[in-house]
Short mmCIF file of C-alpha atoms and ligand atoms in Angstrom, two decimals:
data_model
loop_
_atom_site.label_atom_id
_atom_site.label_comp_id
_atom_site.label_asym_id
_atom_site.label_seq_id
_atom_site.Cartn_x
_atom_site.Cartn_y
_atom_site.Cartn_z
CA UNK Z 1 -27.65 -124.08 12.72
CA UNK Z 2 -30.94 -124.13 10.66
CA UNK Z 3 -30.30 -122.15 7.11
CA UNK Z 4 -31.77 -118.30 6.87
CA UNK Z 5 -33.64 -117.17 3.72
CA UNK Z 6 -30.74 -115.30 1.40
CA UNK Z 7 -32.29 -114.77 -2.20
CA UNK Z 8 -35.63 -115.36 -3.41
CA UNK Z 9 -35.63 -116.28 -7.44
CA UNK Z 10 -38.70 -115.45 -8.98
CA UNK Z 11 -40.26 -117.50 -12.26
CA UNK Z 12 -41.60 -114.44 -14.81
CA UNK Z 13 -45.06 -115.68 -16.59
CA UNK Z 14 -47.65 -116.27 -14.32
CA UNK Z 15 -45.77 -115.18 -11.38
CA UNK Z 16 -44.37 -111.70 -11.66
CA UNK Z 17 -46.37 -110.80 -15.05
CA UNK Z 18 -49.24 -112.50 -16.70
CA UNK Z 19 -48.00 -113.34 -20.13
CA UNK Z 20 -49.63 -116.42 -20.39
CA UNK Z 21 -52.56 -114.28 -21.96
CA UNK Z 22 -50.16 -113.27 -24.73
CA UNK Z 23 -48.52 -116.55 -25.05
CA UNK Z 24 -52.14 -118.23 -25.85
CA UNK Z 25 -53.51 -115.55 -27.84
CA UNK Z 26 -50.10 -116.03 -30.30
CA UNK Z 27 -50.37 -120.12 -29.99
CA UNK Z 28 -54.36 -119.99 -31.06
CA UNK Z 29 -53.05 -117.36 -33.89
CA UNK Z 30 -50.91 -120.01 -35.02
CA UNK Z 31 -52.91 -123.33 -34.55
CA UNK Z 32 -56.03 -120.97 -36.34
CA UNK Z 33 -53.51 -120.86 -39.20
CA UNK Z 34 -52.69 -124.55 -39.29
CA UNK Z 35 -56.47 -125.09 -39.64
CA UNK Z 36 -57.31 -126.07 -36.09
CA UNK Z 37 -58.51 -124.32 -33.04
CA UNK Z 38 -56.50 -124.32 -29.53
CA UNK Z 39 -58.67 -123.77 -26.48
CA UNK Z 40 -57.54 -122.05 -23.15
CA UNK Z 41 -57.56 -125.30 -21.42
CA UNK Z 42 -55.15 -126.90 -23.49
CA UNK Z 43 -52.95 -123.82 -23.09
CA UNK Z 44 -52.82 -124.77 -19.62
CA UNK Z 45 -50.61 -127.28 -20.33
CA UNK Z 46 -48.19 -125.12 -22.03
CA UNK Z 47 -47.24 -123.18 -18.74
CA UNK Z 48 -43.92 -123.16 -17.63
CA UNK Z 49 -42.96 -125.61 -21.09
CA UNK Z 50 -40.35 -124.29 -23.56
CA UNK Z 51 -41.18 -122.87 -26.56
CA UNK Z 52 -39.93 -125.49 -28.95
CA UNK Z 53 -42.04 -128.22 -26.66
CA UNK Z 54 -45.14 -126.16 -26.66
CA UNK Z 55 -45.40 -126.12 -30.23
CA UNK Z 56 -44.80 -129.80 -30.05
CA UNK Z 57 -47.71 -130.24 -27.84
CA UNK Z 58 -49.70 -127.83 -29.97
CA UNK Z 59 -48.95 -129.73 -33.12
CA UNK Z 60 -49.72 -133.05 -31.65
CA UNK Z 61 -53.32 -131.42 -30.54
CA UNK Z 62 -54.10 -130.78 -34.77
CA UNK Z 63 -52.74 -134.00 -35.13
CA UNK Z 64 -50.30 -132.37 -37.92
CA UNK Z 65 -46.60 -133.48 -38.34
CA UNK Z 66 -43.52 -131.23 -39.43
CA UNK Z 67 -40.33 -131.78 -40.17
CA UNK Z 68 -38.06 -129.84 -37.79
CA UNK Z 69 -37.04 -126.69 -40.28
CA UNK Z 70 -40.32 -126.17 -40.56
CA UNK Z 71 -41.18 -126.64 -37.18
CA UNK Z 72 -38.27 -123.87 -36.02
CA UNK Z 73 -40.51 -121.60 -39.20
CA UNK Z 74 -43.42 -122.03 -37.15
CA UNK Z 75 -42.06 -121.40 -33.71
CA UNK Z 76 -40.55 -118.10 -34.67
CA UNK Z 77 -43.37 -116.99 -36.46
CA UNK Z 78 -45.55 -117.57 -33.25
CA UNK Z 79 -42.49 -115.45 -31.18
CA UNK Z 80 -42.99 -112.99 -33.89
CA UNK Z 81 -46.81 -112.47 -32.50
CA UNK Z 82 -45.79 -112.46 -28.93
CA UNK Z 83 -43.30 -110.30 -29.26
CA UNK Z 84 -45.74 -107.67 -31.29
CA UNK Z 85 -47.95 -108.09 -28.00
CA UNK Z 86 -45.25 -108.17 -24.98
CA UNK Z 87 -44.03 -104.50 -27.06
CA UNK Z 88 -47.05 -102.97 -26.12
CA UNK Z 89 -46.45 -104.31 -21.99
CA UNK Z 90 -46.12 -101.74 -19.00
CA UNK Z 91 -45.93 -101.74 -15.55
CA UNK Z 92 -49.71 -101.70 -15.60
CA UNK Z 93 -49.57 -105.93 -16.06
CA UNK Z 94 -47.17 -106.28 -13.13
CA UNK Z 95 -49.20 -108.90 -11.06
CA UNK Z 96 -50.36 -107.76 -7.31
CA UNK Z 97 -47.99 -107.91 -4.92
CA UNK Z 98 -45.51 -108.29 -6.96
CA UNK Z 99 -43.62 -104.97 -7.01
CA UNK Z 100 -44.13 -104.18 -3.31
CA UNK Z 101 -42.44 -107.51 -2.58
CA UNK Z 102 -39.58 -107.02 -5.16
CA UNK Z 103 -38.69 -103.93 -3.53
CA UNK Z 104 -39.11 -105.05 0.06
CA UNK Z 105 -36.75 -107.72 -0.48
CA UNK Z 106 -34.05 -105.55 -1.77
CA UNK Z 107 -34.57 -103.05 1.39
CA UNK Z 108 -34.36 -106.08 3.62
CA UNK Z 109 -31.06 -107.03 2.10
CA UNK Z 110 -32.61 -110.00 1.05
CA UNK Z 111 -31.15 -110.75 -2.85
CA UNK Z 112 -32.93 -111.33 -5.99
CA UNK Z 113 -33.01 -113.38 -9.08
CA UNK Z 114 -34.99 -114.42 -12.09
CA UNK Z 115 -35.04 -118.04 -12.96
CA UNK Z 116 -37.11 -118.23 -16.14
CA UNK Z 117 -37.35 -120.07 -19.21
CA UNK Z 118 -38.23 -117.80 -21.45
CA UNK Z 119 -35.86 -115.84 -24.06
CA UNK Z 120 -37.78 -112.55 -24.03
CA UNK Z 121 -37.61 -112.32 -19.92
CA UNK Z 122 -35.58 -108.91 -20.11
CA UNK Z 123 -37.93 -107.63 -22.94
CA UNK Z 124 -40.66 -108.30 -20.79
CA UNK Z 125 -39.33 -107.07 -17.48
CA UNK Z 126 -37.72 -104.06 -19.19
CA UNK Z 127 -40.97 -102.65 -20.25
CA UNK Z 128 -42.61 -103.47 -17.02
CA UNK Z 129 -39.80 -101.20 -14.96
CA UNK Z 130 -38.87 -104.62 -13.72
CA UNK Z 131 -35.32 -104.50 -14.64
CA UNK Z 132 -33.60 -103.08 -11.99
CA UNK Z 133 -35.06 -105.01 -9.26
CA UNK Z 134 -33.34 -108.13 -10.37
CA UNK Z 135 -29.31 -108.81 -8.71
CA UNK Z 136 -29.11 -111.53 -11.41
CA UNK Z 137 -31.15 -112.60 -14.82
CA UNK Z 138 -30.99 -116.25 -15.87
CA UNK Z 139 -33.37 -117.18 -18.67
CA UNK Z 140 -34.35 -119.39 -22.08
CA UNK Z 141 -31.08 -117.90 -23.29
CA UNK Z 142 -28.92 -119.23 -20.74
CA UNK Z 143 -30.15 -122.56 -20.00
CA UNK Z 144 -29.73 -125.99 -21.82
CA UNK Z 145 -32.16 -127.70 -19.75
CA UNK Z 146 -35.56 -127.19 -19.07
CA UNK Z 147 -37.66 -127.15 -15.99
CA UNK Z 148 -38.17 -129.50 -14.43
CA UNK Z 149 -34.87 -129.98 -14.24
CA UNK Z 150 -32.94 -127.58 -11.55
CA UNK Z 151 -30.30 -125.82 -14.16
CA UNK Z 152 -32.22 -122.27 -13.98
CA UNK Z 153 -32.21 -122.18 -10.32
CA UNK Z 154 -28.79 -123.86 -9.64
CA UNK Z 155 -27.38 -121.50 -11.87
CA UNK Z 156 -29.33 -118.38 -10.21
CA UNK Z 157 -28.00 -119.60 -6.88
CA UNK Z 158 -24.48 -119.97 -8.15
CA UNK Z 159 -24.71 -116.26 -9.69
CA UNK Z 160 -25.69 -114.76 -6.45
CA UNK Z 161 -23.17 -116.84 -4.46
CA UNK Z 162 -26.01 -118.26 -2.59
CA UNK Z 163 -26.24 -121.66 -1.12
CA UNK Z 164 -29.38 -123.62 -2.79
CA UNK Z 165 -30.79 -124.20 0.74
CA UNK Z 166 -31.15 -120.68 1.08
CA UNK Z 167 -33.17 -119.75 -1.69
CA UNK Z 168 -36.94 -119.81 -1.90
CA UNK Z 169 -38.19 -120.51 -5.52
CA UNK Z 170 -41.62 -118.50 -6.63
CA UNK Z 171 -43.55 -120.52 -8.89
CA UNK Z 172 -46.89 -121.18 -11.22
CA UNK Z 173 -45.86 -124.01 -13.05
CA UNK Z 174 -45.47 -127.76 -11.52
CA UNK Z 175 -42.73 -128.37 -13.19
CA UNK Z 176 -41.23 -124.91 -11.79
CA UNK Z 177 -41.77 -126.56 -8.84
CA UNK Z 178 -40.40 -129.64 -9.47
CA UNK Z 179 -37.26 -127.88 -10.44
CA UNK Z 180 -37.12 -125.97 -6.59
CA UNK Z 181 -37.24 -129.37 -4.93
CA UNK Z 182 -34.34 -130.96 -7.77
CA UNK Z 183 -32.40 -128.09 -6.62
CA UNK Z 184 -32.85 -128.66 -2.85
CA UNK Z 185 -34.24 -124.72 -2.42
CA UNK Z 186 -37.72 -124.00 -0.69
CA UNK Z 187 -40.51 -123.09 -2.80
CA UNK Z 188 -43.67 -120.85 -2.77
CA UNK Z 189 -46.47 -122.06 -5.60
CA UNK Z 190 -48.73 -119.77 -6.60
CA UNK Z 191 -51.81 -120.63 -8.11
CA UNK Z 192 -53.69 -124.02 -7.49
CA UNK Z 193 -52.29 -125.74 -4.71
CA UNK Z 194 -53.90 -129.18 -5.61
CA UNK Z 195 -52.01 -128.92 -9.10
CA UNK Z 196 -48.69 -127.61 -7.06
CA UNK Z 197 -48.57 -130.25 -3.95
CA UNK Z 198 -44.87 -130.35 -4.37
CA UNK Z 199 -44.39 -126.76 -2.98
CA UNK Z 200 -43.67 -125.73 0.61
CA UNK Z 201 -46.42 -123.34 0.72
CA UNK Z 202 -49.05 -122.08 -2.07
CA UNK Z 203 -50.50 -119.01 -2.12
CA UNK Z 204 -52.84 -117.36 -4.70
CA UNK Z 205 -50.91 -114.39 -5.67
CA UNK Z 206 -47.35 -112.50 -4.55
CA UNK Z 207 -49.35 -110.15 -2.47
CA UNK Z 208 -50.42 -112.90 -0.17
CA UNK Z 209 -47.11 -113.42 1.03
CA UNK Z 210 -45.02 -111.95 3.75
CA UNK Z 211 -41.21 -112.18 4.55
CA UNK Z 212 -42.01 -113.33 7.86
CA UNK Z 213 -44.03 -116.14 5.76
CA UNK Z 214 -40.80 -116.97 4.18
CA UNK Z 215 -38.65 -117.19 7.12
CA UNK Z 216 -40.81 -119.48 8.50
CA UNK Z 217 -40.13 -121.98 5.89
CA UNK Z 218 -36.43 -121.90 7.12
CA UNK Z 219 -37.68 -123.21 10.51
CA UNK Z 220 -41.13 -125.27 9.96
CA UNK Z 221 -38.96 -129.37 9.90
CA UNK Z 222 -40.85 -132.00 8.24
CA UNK Z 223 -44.01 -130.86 6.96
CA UNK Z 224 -43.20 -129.90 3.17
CA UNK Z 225 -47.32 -128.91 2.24
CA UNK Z 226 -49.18 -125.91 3.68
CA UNK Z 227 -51.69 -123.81 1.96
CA UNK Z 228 -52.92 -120.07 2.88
CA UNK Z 229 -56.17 -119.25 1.55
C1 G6P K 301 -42.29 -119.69 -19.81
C2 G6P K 301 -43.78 -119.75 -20.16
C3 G6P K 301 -44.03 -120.69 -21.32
C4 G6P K 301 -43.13 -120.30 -22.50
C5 G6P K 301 -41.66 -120.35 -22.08
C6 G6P K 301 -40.72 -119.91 -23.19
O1 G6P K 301 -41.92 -120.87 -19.19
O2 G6P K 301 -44.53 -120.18 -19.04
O3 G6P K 301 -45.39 -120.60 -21.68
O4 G6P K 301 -43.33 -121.19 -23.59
O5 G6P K 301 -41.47 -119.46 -20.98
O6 G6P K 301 -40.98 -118.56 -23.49
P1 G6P K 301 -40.45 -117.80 -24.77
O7 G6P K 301 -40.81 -116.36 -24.50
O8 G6P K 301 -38.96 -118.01 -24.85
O9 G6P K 301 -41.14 -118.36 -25.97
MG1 MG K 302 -44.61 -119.47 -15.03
#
């Protein structure tokens, strides 16, 4: 018997929120510090990448080497500037579609996770009014490994005493999505479907989604690309 969609686990920045904003705006703070500027486009490449390896990435864009004490100085001090700007979050940046799917999921019996890799995930989704419509919470501070390796969503599934083949990952980052397929679980990408390819289906925001849209993924054999636009 084919598997039935159980849990969805939903990725936080870019998917459920849109932190990224506040993420760049405290990178360029730093980088403007450090004597170089930091443009949007090269923040793209800090989506869905840890904090410690975005600075990394940052620091090898001002072509400037630190030792690692002062490279764990810098990375708080640029937490210290998100965390000034996630304060000031409310349910106001919740991204469309996202509540209205959180909620229909719960009424359809349908369970829920967060699989993120950030440390200030419950901050964020606390402020939003997000909290409660999470069964389970795994984030930075749970996780050794970063996506794309499966850890966050293994451990989601394990948490909700789902099977990984019934899960359907929600995603902005490829290697989010990356992670979904490690972890054998179907996957929705949302955002640029040429830059997510590895997803099941990609969509441009949570409101372009349906259950029945889901489901489907539980039935469709073979074909592992589709895009709704
Ligand atoms: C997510 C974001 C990244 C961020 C990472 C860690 O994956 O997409 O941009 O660097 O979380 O977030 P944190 O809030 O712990 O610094
Ligand atoms: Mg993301």
């Amino acid at each position: 018997m084919n598997n039935l969609l159980k849990a969805c686990i939903f990725d936080l920045d870019g998917v459920l929120v849109d932190t990224a904003v506040y993420h760049y705006m405290a990178w360029k703070r730093l980088a403007l510090k450090l004597g170089f500027d930091f443009t949007q486009e090269q923040n793209e490449g800090l989506k869905g990448i840890s904090r410690m390896q975005s600075l990394e990435i940052l620091l090898a864009e001002g072509g400037l080497v630190f030792d690692e004490a002062a490279k764990l100085k810098l990375a708080d001090k640029k937490n210290r500037w998100y965390c000034e700007y996630i304060e000031k979050m409310t349910a106001d940046e919740i991204l469309p579609g996202a509540a209205s799917l959180l909620k229909e999921l719960k009424s359809k019996g349908i369970k829920t996770a967060l699989g993120s890799a950030s440390k200030n995930a419950e901050t964020i989704l606390r402020n939003t009014n997000l909290l409660s419509q999470f069964d389970v919470i795994v984030d930075g501070n749970n996780i050794t490994k970063a996506k794309p390796d499966p850890q966050v969503f293994l451990l989601a599934a394990g948490q909700l005493k789902v099977k990984p083949e019934e899960c359907v990952v929600f995603e902005d980052a490829r290697a989010g999505i990356a992670a979904a397929v490690k972890a054998g679980m179907h996957s929705v990408g949302i955002g640029n479907p040429a830059w997510l390819n590895q997803a099941d289906i990609v969509v441009p925001a949570l409101k372009d989604i349906s259950i029945d849209t889901l489901n489907n993924l539980f039935h469709t054999k073979g074909t592992s690309y589709e895009t709704v636009y």
